[in-house]
Amino acid sequence: MNLTLKIWRQKDANDKGQMVDYKVTDISEHMSFLEMMDVLNEQLINTGEEPVAFDHDCREGICGMCSMYINGEAHGPDRGVTTCQLHMRMFKDGDTITIEPFRAAAFPVIKDLVVDRTSFERVQQAGGFISVNTSGNTQDGNAIPIPKKDADDAMDAATCIGCGACVATCKNSSAMLFVGAKVSQYALLPQGRVEATERVQNMVAQMDLEGFGNCTNTGACEIECPKGISLENIARMNSEFMKASLKG
Ligand code: SF4
Ligand code: FES
């Protein structure tokens, strides 16, 4: 395949940035999208140009680093995949592909396609954990019976990889699918109930502080989420928040 790529280039956080056109040739349909980007970067390095900066780590859909907005969709045109799992067979010879960073006020661009998502980490640090206060009489987690449905729902929520596609997709740059998943994975389990009140209050407060927008139920986040995180998690977070507020 021969392709034209329109890529967002931005030297640093203060640069205005612009779209730049590139050509790549002989791209195999079996390549991943990131492998195609590697071909482009090799080409740029060989001609003495600055390679395109983009985030990646695991390249197998686990780490959530590969944040690219491809042809107007977070992680591109396929469903249930991250950019590193997106294959070039989703495109055809002669295509023009537009590649931009995830855009949200809470995810400022660092360089080219790399954005700063430490706002997610600060939300997580505000309550996305269980304190283990060992008393010497700590009960073995495996000895606590948990209904199968709760265990399954908690596990589904825990599959969120913190990629930020939900935020990038949302017209309000809302992080409620992400925070909903993180709150839910603990709220559904007895171990998570102990700190449930402070958790939801602190995580929601940090989410607001970071500048994420509110949810207006458009549902775009659920469609673009590579891990199929359900909107039910937002409803559960709202109900947890209400319960916490009533406790005062
Ligand atoms: S909810 Fe989905 S889209 Fe949002 S951060 Fe988690 S995995 Fe990514
Ligand atoms: S590089 Fe880890 S999810 Fe894409």
PDB file of C-alpha atoms and ligand atoms in Angstrom:
ATOM      1  CA  MET A   1       0.000   0.000   0.000  1.00  0.00           C
ATOM      2  CA  ASN A   2       1.104   3.548  -0.717  1.00  0.00           C
ATOM      3  CA  LEU A   3      -0.338   6.115   1.670  1.00  0.00           C
ATOM      4  CA  THR A   4      -0.399   9.828   2.367  1.00  0.00           C
ATOM      5  CA  LEU A   5      -0.171  10.697   6.061  1.00  0.00           C
ATOM      6  CA  LYS A   6      -1.276  14.045   7.437  1.00  0.00           C
ATOM      7  CA  ILE A   7       0.384  14.242  10.832  1.00  0.00           C
ATOM      8  CA  TRP A   8       0.229  16.819  13.616  1.00  0.00           C
ATOM      9  CA  ARG A   9       3.746  18.141  14.250  1.00  0.00           C
ATOM     10  CA  GLN A  10       4.401  20.255  17.320  1.00  0.00           C
ATOM     11  CA  LYS A  11       7.943  20.890  18.597  1.00  0.00           C
ATOM     12  CA  ASP A  12       6.976  21.343  22.236  1.00  0.00           C
ATOM     13  CA  ALA A  13       4.132  22.403  24.510  1.00  0.00           C
ATOM     14  CA  ASN A  14       4.513  26.065  23.509  1.00  0.00           C
ATOM     15  CA  ASP A  15       4.718  25.546  19.741  1.00  0.00           C
ATOM     16  CA  LYS A  16       1.584  26.366  17.733  1.00  0.00           C
ATOM     17  CA  GLY A  17       1.831  23.130  15.750  1.00  0.00           C
ATOM     18  CA  GLN A  18       0.638  22.233  12.255  1.00  0.00           C
ATOM     19  CA  MET A  19      -0.392  19.341  10.031  1.00  0.00           C
ATOM     20  CA  VAL A  20       2.427  18.065   7.782  1.00  0.00           C
ATOM     21  CA  ASP A  21       2.027  15.681   4.802  1.00  0.00           C
ATOM     22  CA  TYR A  22       4.209  12.587   4.378  1.00  0.00           C
ATOM     23  CA  LYS A  23       4.209   9.689   1.900  1.00  0.00           C
ATOM     24  CA  VAL A  24       4.910   6.084   2.849  1.00  0.00           C
ATOM     25  CA  THR A  25       5.240   3.272   0.322  1.00  0.00           C
ATOM     26  CA  ASP A  26       5.131  -0.553   0.336  1.00  0.00           C
ATOM     27  CA  ILE A  27       3.157  -0.771   3.575  1.00  0.00           C
ATOM     28  CA  SER A  28       2.000  -4.343   4.239  1.00  0.00           C
ATOM     29  CA  GLU A  29      -1.620  -4.867   5.255  1.00  0.00           C
ATOM     30  CA  HIS A  30      -0.314  -7.166   8.001  1.00  0.00           C
ATOM     31  CA  MET A  31       1.590  -4.369   9.732  1.00  0.00           C
ATOM     32  CA  SER A  32       0.210  -2.744  12.831  1.00  0.00           C
ATOM     33  CA  PHE A  33      -0.427   0.987  12.693  1.00  0.00           C
ATOM     34  CA  LEU A  34       2.599   1.607  14.913  1.00  0.00           C
ATOM     35  CA  GLU A  35       4.806  -0.503  12.622  1.00  0.00           C
ATOM     36  CA  MET A  36       3.674   1.728   9.768  1.00  0.00           C
ATOM     37  CA  MET A  37       4.687   4.746  11.893  1.00  0.00           C
ATOM     38  CA  ASP A  38       8.068   3.051  12.486  1.00  0.00           C
ATOM     39  CA  VAL A  39       8.538   2.832   8.684  1.00  0.00           C
ATOM     40  CA  LEU A  40       7.811   6.543   8.387  1.00  0.00           C
ATOM     41  CA  ASN A  41      10.218   7.396  11.199  1.00  0.00           C
ATOM     42  CA  GLU A  42      13.008   5.283   9.680  1.00  0.00           C
ATOM     43  CA  GLN A  43      12.444   7.165   6.445  1.00  0.00           C
ATOM     44  CA  LEU A  44      12.613  10.519   8.275  1.00  0.00           C
ATOM     45  CA  ILE A  45      15.767   9.540  10.187  1.00  0.00           C
ATOM     46  CA  ASN A  46      17.456   8.438   6.919  1.00  0.00           C
ATOM     47  CA  THR A  47      16.749  11.812   5.352  1.00  0.00           C
ATOM     48  CA  GLY A  48      17.970  13.713   8.415  1.00  0.00           C
ATOM     49  CA  GLU A  49      14.499  14.859   9.507  1.00  0.00           C
ATOM     50  CA  GLU A  50      13.064  14.785  13.020  1.00  0.00           C
ATOM     51  CA  PRO A  51      11.061  11.545  13.555  1.00  0.00           C
ATOM     52  CA  VAL A  52       7.432  11.841  14.689  1.00  0.00           C
ATOM     53  CA  ALA A  53       7.192  11.491  18.479  1.00  0.00           C
ATOM     54  CA  PHE A  54       4.458   9.097  19.605  1.00  0.00           C
ATOM     55  CA  ASP A  55       3.826   7.158  22.801  1.00  0.00           C
ATOM     56  CA  HIS A  56       3.941   3.363  22.912  1.00  0.00           C
ATOM     57  CA  ASP A  57       5.133   0.662  25.261  1.00  0.00           C
ATOM     58  CA  CYS A  58       3.564  -2.817  25.293  1.00  0.00           C
ATOM     59  CA  ARG A  59       2.307  -2.828  21.687  1.00  0.00           C
ATOM     60  CA  GLU A  60      -0.268  -5.428  22.707  1.00  0.00           C
ATOM     61  CA  GLY A  61      -3.210  -3.439  24.019  1.00  0.00           C
ATOM     62  CA  ILE A  62      -2.268  -3.465  27.693  1.00  0.00           C
ATOM     63  CA  CYS A  63      -0.448  -0.278  28.689  1.00  0.00           C
ATOM     64  CA  GLY A  64      -2.770   2.317  27.117  1.00  0.00           C
ATOM     65  CA  MET A  65       0.095   4.506  25.903  1.00  0.00           C
ATOM     66  CA  CYS A  66      -0.536   4.603  22.141  1.00  0.00           C
ATOM     67  CA  SER A  67      -2.857   7.608  22.144  1.00  0.00           C
ATOM     68  CA  MET A  68      -3.499   8.613  18.535  1.00  0.00           C
ATOM     69  CA  TYR A  69      -6.521  10.181  16.926  1.00  0.00           C
ATOM     70  CA  ILE A  70      -6.753   8.550  13.495  1.00  0.00           C
ATOM     71  CA  ASN A  71      -9.135   9.831  10.842  1.00  0.00           C
ATOM     72  CA  GLY A  72     -11.178  11.545  13.540  1.00  0.00           C
ATOM     73  CA  GLU A  73     -11.440   8.533  15.877  1.00  0.00           C
ATOM     74  CA  ALA A  74      -9.524   7.662  19.013  1.00  0.00           C
ATOM     75  CA  HIS A  75      -7.410   4.580  18.147  1.00  0.00           C
ATOM     76  CA  GLY A  76      -8.693   4.672  14.564  1.00  0.00           C
ATOM     77  CA  PRO A  77     -11.527   3.014  12.652  1.00  0.00           C
ATOM     78  CA  ASP A  78     -11.540  -0.476  14.242  1.00  0.00           C
ATOM     79  CA  ARG A  79     -13.564  -1.285  17.383  1.00  0.00           C
ATOM     80  CA  GLY A  80     -12.290  -2.750  20.655  1.00  0.00           C
ATOM     81  CA  VAL A  81      -8.620  -2.152  19.830  1.00  0.00           C
ATOM     82  CA  THR A  82      -5.849   0.260  20.709  1.00  0.00           C
ATOM     83  CA  THR A  83      -3.694   1.923  18.042  1.00  0.00           C
ATOM     84  CA  CYS A  84      -0.992  -0.730  18.499  1.00  0.00           C
ATOM     85  CA  GLN A  85      -3.570  -3.442  17.739  1.00  0.00           C
ATOM     86  CA  LEU A  86      -4.958  -1.611  14.716  1.00  0.00           C
ATOM     87  CA  HIS A  87      -3.899  -3.301  11.484  1.00  0.00           C
ATOM     88  CA  MET A  88      -3.146  -1.643   8.183  1.00  0.00           C
ATOM     89  CA  ARG A  89      -5.700  -3.952   6.526  1.00  0.00           C
ATOM     90  CA  MET A  90      -8.277  -1.458   7.806  1.00  0.00           C
ATOM     91  CA  PHE A  91      -6.985   0.965   5.146  1.00  0.00           C
ATOM     92  CA  LYS A  92      -6.565   0.697   1.386  1.00  0.00           C
ATOM     93  CA  ASP A  93      -3.952   1.634  -1.162  1.00  0.00           C
ATOM     94  CA  GLY A  94      -3.986   5.365  -1.960  1.00  0.00           C
ATOM     95  CA  ASP A  95      -5.681   6.369   1.317  1.00  0.00           C
ATOM     96  CA  THR A  96      -4.917   9.625   3.081  1.00  0.00           C
ATOM     97  CA  ILE A  97      -4.773   9.118   6.855  1.00  0.00           C
ATOM     98  CA  THR A  98      -5.041  11.992   9.315  1.00  0.00           C
ATOM     99  CA  ILE A  99      -3.137  11.437  12.580  1.00  0.00           C
ATOM    100  CA  GLU A 100      -3.475  13.772  15.549  1.00  0.00           C
ATOM    101  CA  PRO A 101      -2.775  13.616  19.276  1.00  0.00           C
ATOM    102  CA  PHE A 102      -5.610  13.059  21.768  1.00  0.00           C
ATOM    103  CA  ARG A 103      -6.987  16.540  22.370  1.00  0.00           C
ATOM    104  CA  ALA A 104      -8.284  17.700  25.756  1.00  0.00           C
ATOM    105  CA  ALA A 105      -7.341  20.579  28.070  1.00  0.00           C
ATOM    106  CA  ALA A 106      -6.395  18.030  30.735  1.00  0.00           C
ATOM    107  CA  PHE A 107      -4.092  16.220  28.238  1.00  0.00           C
ATOM    108  CA  PRO A 108      -1.731  18.973  26.997  1.00  0.00           C
ATOM    109  CA  VAL A 109       0.471  18.098  24.008  1.00  0.00           C
ATOM    110  CA  ILE A 110       4.125  17.557  24.950  1.00  0.00           C
ATOM    111  CA  LYS A 111       5.423  16.936  21.420  1.00  0.00           C
ATOM    112  CA  ASP A 112       3.836  15.814  18.119  1.00  0.00           C
ATOM    113  CA  LEU A 113       1.461  12.974  19.096  1.00  0.00           C
ATOM    114  CA  VAL A 114       2.604  12.670  22.711  1.00  0.00           C
ATOM    115  CA  VAL A 115       0.273  14.089  25.341  1.00  0.00           C
ATOM    116  CA  ASP A 116       0.675  14.486  29.090  1.00  0.00           C
ATOM    117  CA  ARG A 117      -1.843  12.176  30.795  1.00  0.00           C
ATOM    118  CA  THR A 118      -0.519  12.534  34.329  1.00  0.00           C
ATOM    119  CA  SER A 119      -3.927  14.050  35.167  1.00  0.00           C
ATOM    120  CA  PHE A 120      -5.209  10.430  35.074  1.00  0.00           C
ATOM    121  CA  GLU A 121      -2.474   9.387  37.471  1.00  0.00           C
ATOM    122  CA  ARG A 122      -3.428  12.142  39.920  1.00  0.00           C
ATOM    123  CA  VAL A 123      -7.083  11.024  39.786  1.00  0.00           C
ATOM    124  CA  GLN A 124      -5.914   7.468  40.466  1.00  0.00           C
ATOM    125  CA  GLN A 125      -3.685   8.601  43.344  1.00  0.00           C
ATOM    126  CA  ALA A 126      -6.671  10.415  44.896  1.00  0.00           C
ATOM    127  CA  GLY A 127      -8.416   7.113  45.668  1.00  0.00           C
ATOM    128  CA  GLY A 128      -7.845   4.329  43.123  1.00  0.00           C
ATOM    129  CA  PHE A 129      -6.387   1.917  45.650  1.00  0.00           C
ATOM    130  CA  ILE A 130      -7.191  -0.123  48.745  1.00  0.00           C
ATOM    131  CA  SER A 131      -5.197   0.581  51.905  1.00  0.00           C
ATOM    132  CA  VAL A 132      -3.832  -2.573  53.436  1.00  0.00           C
ATOM    133  CA  ASN A 133      -3.632  -1.886  57.165  1.00  0.00           C
ATOM    134  CA  THR A 134      -2.182  -5.097  58.511  1.00  0.00           C
ATOM    135  CA  SER A 135      -3.335  -5.954  62.009  1.00  0.00           C
ATOM    136  CA  GLY A 136      -1.921  -9.423  62.222  1.00  0.00           C
ATOM    137  CA  ASN A 137      -5.452 -10.749  61.771  1.00  0.00           C
ATOM    138  CA  THR A 138      -5.862  -9.878  58.109  1.00  0.00           C
ATOM    139  CA  GLN A 139      -8.404 -12.099  56.428  1.00  0.00           C
ATOM    140  CA  ASP A 140      -7.290 -13.972  53.319  1.00  0.00           C
ATOM    141  CA  GLY A 141      -9.017 -12.239  50.382  1.00  0.00           C
ATOM    142  CA  ASN A 142      -9.794 -15.625  48.855  1.00  0.00           C
ATOM    143  CA  ALA A 143     -11.817 -16.565  51.940  1.00  0.00           C
ATOM    144  CA  ILE A 144     -14.366 -13.772  51.372  1.00  0.00           C
ATOM    145  CA  PRO A 145     -17.325 -15.056  49.306  1.00  0.00           C
ATOM    146  CA  ILE A 146     -18.229 -12.690  46.451  1.00  0.00           C
ATOM    147  CA  PRO A 147     -21.261 -13.181  44.175  1.00  0.00           C
ATOM    148  CA  LYS A 148     -20.159 -14.233  40.691  1.00  0.00           C
ATOM    149  CA  LYS A 149     -21.941 -11.310  39.007  1.00  0.00           C
ATOM    150  CA  ASP A 150     -20.156  -8.773  41.256  1.00  0.00           C
ATOM    151  CA  ALA A 151     -16.797 -10.430  40.639  1.00  0.00           C
ATOM    152  CA  ASP A 152     -17.405 -10.397  36.871  1.00  0.00           C
ATOM    153  CA  ASP A 153     -18.523  -6.745  36.846  1.00  0.00           C
ATOM    154  CA  ALA A 154     -15.545  -5.704  38.991  1.00  0.00           C
ATOM    155  CA  MET A 155     -13.214  -7.566  36.646  1.00  0.00           C
ATOM    156  CA  ASP A 156     -14.819  -5.918  33.607  1.00  0.00           C
ATOM    157  CA  ALA A 157     -14.325  -2.478  35.187  1.00  0.00           C
ATOM    158  CA  ALA A 158     -10.731  -3.357  36.036  1.00  0.00           C
ATOM    159  CA  THR A 159      -9.905  -3.931  32.367  1.00  0.00           C
ATOM    160  CA  CYS A 160      -9.704  -0.144  31.858  1.00  0.00           C
ATOM    161  CA  ILE A 161      -6.139   0.559  30.739  1.00  0.00           C
ATOM    162  CA  GLY A 162      -6.267   4.322  31.327  1.00  0.00           C
ATOM    163  CA  CYS A 163      -5.667   5.076  27.653  1.00  0.00           C
ATOM    164  CA  GLY A 164      -7.747   8.273  27.605  1.00  0.00           C
ATOM    165  CA  ALA A 165      -9.703   7.459  24.429  1.00  0.00           C
ATOM    166  CA  CYS A 166     -12.924   8.188  26.308  1.00  0.00           C
ATOM    167  CA  VAL A 167     -11.730  11.706  27.104  1.00  0.00           C
ATOM    168  CA  ALA A 168     -10.393  12.366  23.605  1.00  0.00           C
ATOM    169  CA  THR A 169     -13.673  11.195  22.061  1.00  0.00           C
ATOM    170  CA  CYS A 170     -16.020  13.091  24.359  1.00  0.00           C
ATOM    171  CA  LYS A 171     -17.164  16.514  23.184  1.00  0.00           C
ATOM    172  CA  ASN A 172     -16.936  17.635  26.830  1.00  0.00           C
ATOM    173  CA  SER A 173     -13.534  15.975  27.417  1.00  0.00           C
ATOM    174  CA  SER A 174     -15.198  14.109  30.263  1.00  0.00           C
ATOM    175  CA  ALA A 175     -13.223  11.465  32.146  1.00  0.00           C
ATOM    176  CA  MET A 176     -16.285   9.884  33.730  1.00  0.00           C
ATOM    177  CA  LEU A 177     -15.944   6.521  31.966  1.00  0.00           C
ATOM    178  CA  PHE A 178     -12.372   6.204  33.239  1.00  0.00           C
ATOM    179  CA  VAL A 179     -13.188   7.369  36.780  1.00  0.00           C
ATOM    180  CA  GLY A 180     -16.421   5.339  36.761  1.00  0.00           C
ATOM    181  CA  ALA A 181     -14.423   2.203  35.937  1.00  0.00           C
ATOM    182  CA  LYS A 182     -11.845   2.894  38.635  1.00  0.00           C
ATOM    183  CA  VAL A 183     -14.504   3.587  41.282  1.00  0.00           C
ATOM    184  CA  SER A 184     -16.572   0.556  40.233  1.00  0.00           C
ATOM    185  CA  GLN A 185     -13.801  -2.003  40.366  1.00  0.00           C
ATOM    186  CA  TYR A 186     -13.540  -1.379  44.125  1.00  0.00           C
ATOM    187  CA  ALA A 187     -17.150  -0.441  44.907  1.00  0.00           C
ATOM    188  CA  LEU A 188     -18.319  -3.882  43.798  1.00  0.00           C
ATOM    189  CA  LEU A 189     -16.022  -5.801  46.128  1.00  0.00           C
ATOM    190  CA  PRO A 190     -16.192  -6.044  49.938  1.00  0.00           C
ATOM    191  CA  GLN A 191     -12.514  -5.068  50.192  1.00  0.00           C
ATOM    192  CA  GLY A 192     -13.302  -1.801  48.387  1.00  0.00           C
ATOM    193  CA  ARG A 193     -16.335  -0.883  50.521  1.00  0.00           C
ATOM    194  CA  VAL A 194     -14.182   0.105  53.534  1.00  0.00           C
ATOM    195  CA  GLU A 195     -12.923   3.314  51.873  1.00  0.00           C
ATOM    196  CA  ALA A 196     -15.764   3.692  49.347  1.00  0.00           C
ATOM    197  CA  THR A 197     -17.031   7.061  50.644  1.00  0.00           C
ATOM    198  CA  GLU A 198     -13.700   8.905  50.594  1.00  0.00           C
ATOM    199  CA  ARG A 199     -12.644   7.175  47.366  1.00  0.00           C
ATOM    200  CA  VAL A 200     -15.494   8.422  45.218  1.00  0.00           C
ATOM    201  CA  GLN A 201     -15.440  11.897  46.761  1.00  0.00           C
ATOM    202  CA  ASN A 202     -11.677  12.312  46.349  1.00  0.00           C
ATOM    203  CA  MET A 203     -11.501  10.894  42.834  1.00  0.00           C
ATOM    204  CA  VAL A 204     -14.402  13.023  41.586  1.00  0.00           C
ATOM    205  CA  ALA A 205     -12.909  16.142  43.236  1.00  0.00           C
ATOM    206  CA  GLN A 206      -9.551  15.481  41.546  1.00  0.00           C
ATOM    207  CA  MET A 207     -11.278  14.811  38.214  1.00  0.00           C
ATOM    208  CA  ASP A 208     -12.931  18.238  38.421  1.00  0.00           C
ATOM    209  CA  LEU A 209      -9.708  19.905  39.538  1.00  0.00           C
ATOM    210  CA  GLU A 210      -7.862  18.533  36.493  1.00  0.00           C
ATOM    211  CA  GLY A 211     -10.295  20.284  34.152  1.00  0.00           C
ATOM    212  CA  PHE A 212     -12.183  17.302  32.706  1.00  0.00           C
ATOM    213  CA  GLY A 213     -15.690  18.192  31.537  1.00  0.00           C
ATOM    214  CA  ASN A 214     -19.017  16.792  32.655  1.00  0.00           C
ATOM    215  CA  CYS A 215     -20.873  13.833  31.176  1.00  0.00           C
ATOM    216  CA  THR A 216     -23.894  14.651  29.021  1.00  0.00           C
ATOM    217  CA  ASN A 217     -24.704  11.016  28.195  1.00  0.00           C
ATOM    218  CA  THR A 218     -23.708  11.048  24.522  1.00  0.00           C
ATOM    219  CA  GLY A 219     -22.147   7.587  24.920  1.00  0.00           C
ATOM    220  CA  ALA A 220     -19.271   8.206  22.479  1.00  0.00           C
ATOM    221  CA  CYS A 221     -16.796   7.102  25.161  1.00  0.00           C
ATOM    222  CA  GLU A 222     -18.316   3.625  25.407  1.00  0.00           C
ATOM    223  CA  ILE A 223     -18.179   3.197  21.624  1.00  0.00           C
ATOM    224  CA  GLU A 224     -14.531   4.238  21.327  1.00  0.00           C
ATOM    225  CA  CYS A 225     -13.275   2.507  24.484  1.00  0.00           C
ATOM    226  CA  PRO A 226     -10.845  -0.240  23.399  1.00  0.00           C
ATOM    227  CA  LYS A 227     -11.776  -2.327  26.447  1.00  0.00           C
ATOM    228  CA  GLY A 228     -15.555  -2.134  26.138  1.00  0.00           C
ATOM    229  CA  ILE A 229     -16.007  -0.324  29.461  1.00  0.00           C
ATOM    230  CA  SER A 230     -19.763   0.114  29.877  1.00  0.00           C
ATOM    231  CA  LEU A 231     -21.677   3.309  30.678  1.00  0.00           C
ATOM    232  CA  GLU A 232     -23.092   1.366  33.646  1.00  0.00           C
ATOM    233  CA  ASN A 233     -19.865   2.287  35.413  1.00  0.00           C
ATOM    234  CA  ILE A 234     -20.713   5.989  35.156  1.00  0.00           C
ATOM    235  CA  ALA A 235     -24.168   5.302  36.601  1.00  0.00           C
ATOM    236  CA  ARG A 236     -22.563   3.310  39.428  1.00  0.00           C
ATOM    237  CA  MET A 237     -20.099   6.128  40.162  1.00  0.00           C
ATOM    238  CA  ASN A 238     -22.964   8.650  40.266  1.00  0.00           C
ATOM    239  CA  SER A 239     -24.879   6.472  42.678  1.00  0.00           C
ATOM    240  CA  GLU A 240     -21.755   5.952  44.837  1.00  0.00           C
ATOM    241  CA  PHE A 241     -21.246   9.729  44.829  1.00  0.00           C
ATOM    242  CA  MET A 242     -24.856  10.353  45.882  1.00  0.00           C
ATOM    243  CA  LYS A 243     -24.554   7.798  48.702  1.00  0.00           C
ATOM    244  CA  ALA A 244     -21.280   9.417  49.851  1.00  0.00           C
ATOM    245  CA  SER A 245     -22.843  12.911  49.761  1.00  0.00           C
ATOM    246  CA  LEU A 246     -25.795  11.771  51.882  1.00  0.00           C
ATOM    247  CA  LYS A 247     -23.364  10.407  54.466  1.00  0.00           C
ATOM    248  CA  GLY A 248     -22.052  13.972  54.632  1.00  0.00           C
TER     249      GLY A 248
HETATM  250  S1  SF4 B   1     -12.562   3.731  30.055  1.00  0.00           S
HETATM  251 FE1  SF4 B   1     -11.839   2.813  28.112  1.00  0.00          FE
HETATM  252  S2  SF4 B   1     -11.286   4.549  26.835  1.00  0.00           S
HETATM  253 FE2  SF4 B   1     -11.395   5.315  28.936  1.00  0.00          FE
HETATM  254  S3  SF4 B   1      -9.327   5.157  29.757  1.00  0.00           S
HETATM  255 FE3  SF4 B   1     -10.377   3.242  30.304  1.00  0.00          FE
HETATM  256  S4  SF4 B   1      -9.889   1.823  28.632  1.00  0.00           S
HETATM  257 FE4  SF4 B   1      -9.391   3.876  27.862  1.00  0.00          FE
HETATM  258  S1  FES B   2       1.330   0.386  23.128  1.00  0.00           S
HETATM  259 FE1  FES B   2       0.421  -0.438  24.953  1.00  0.00          FE
HETATM  260  S2  FES B   2      -1.703  -0.361  24.533  1.00  0.00           S
HETATM  261 FE2  FES B   2      -0.796   0.312  22.665  1.00  0.00          FE
END
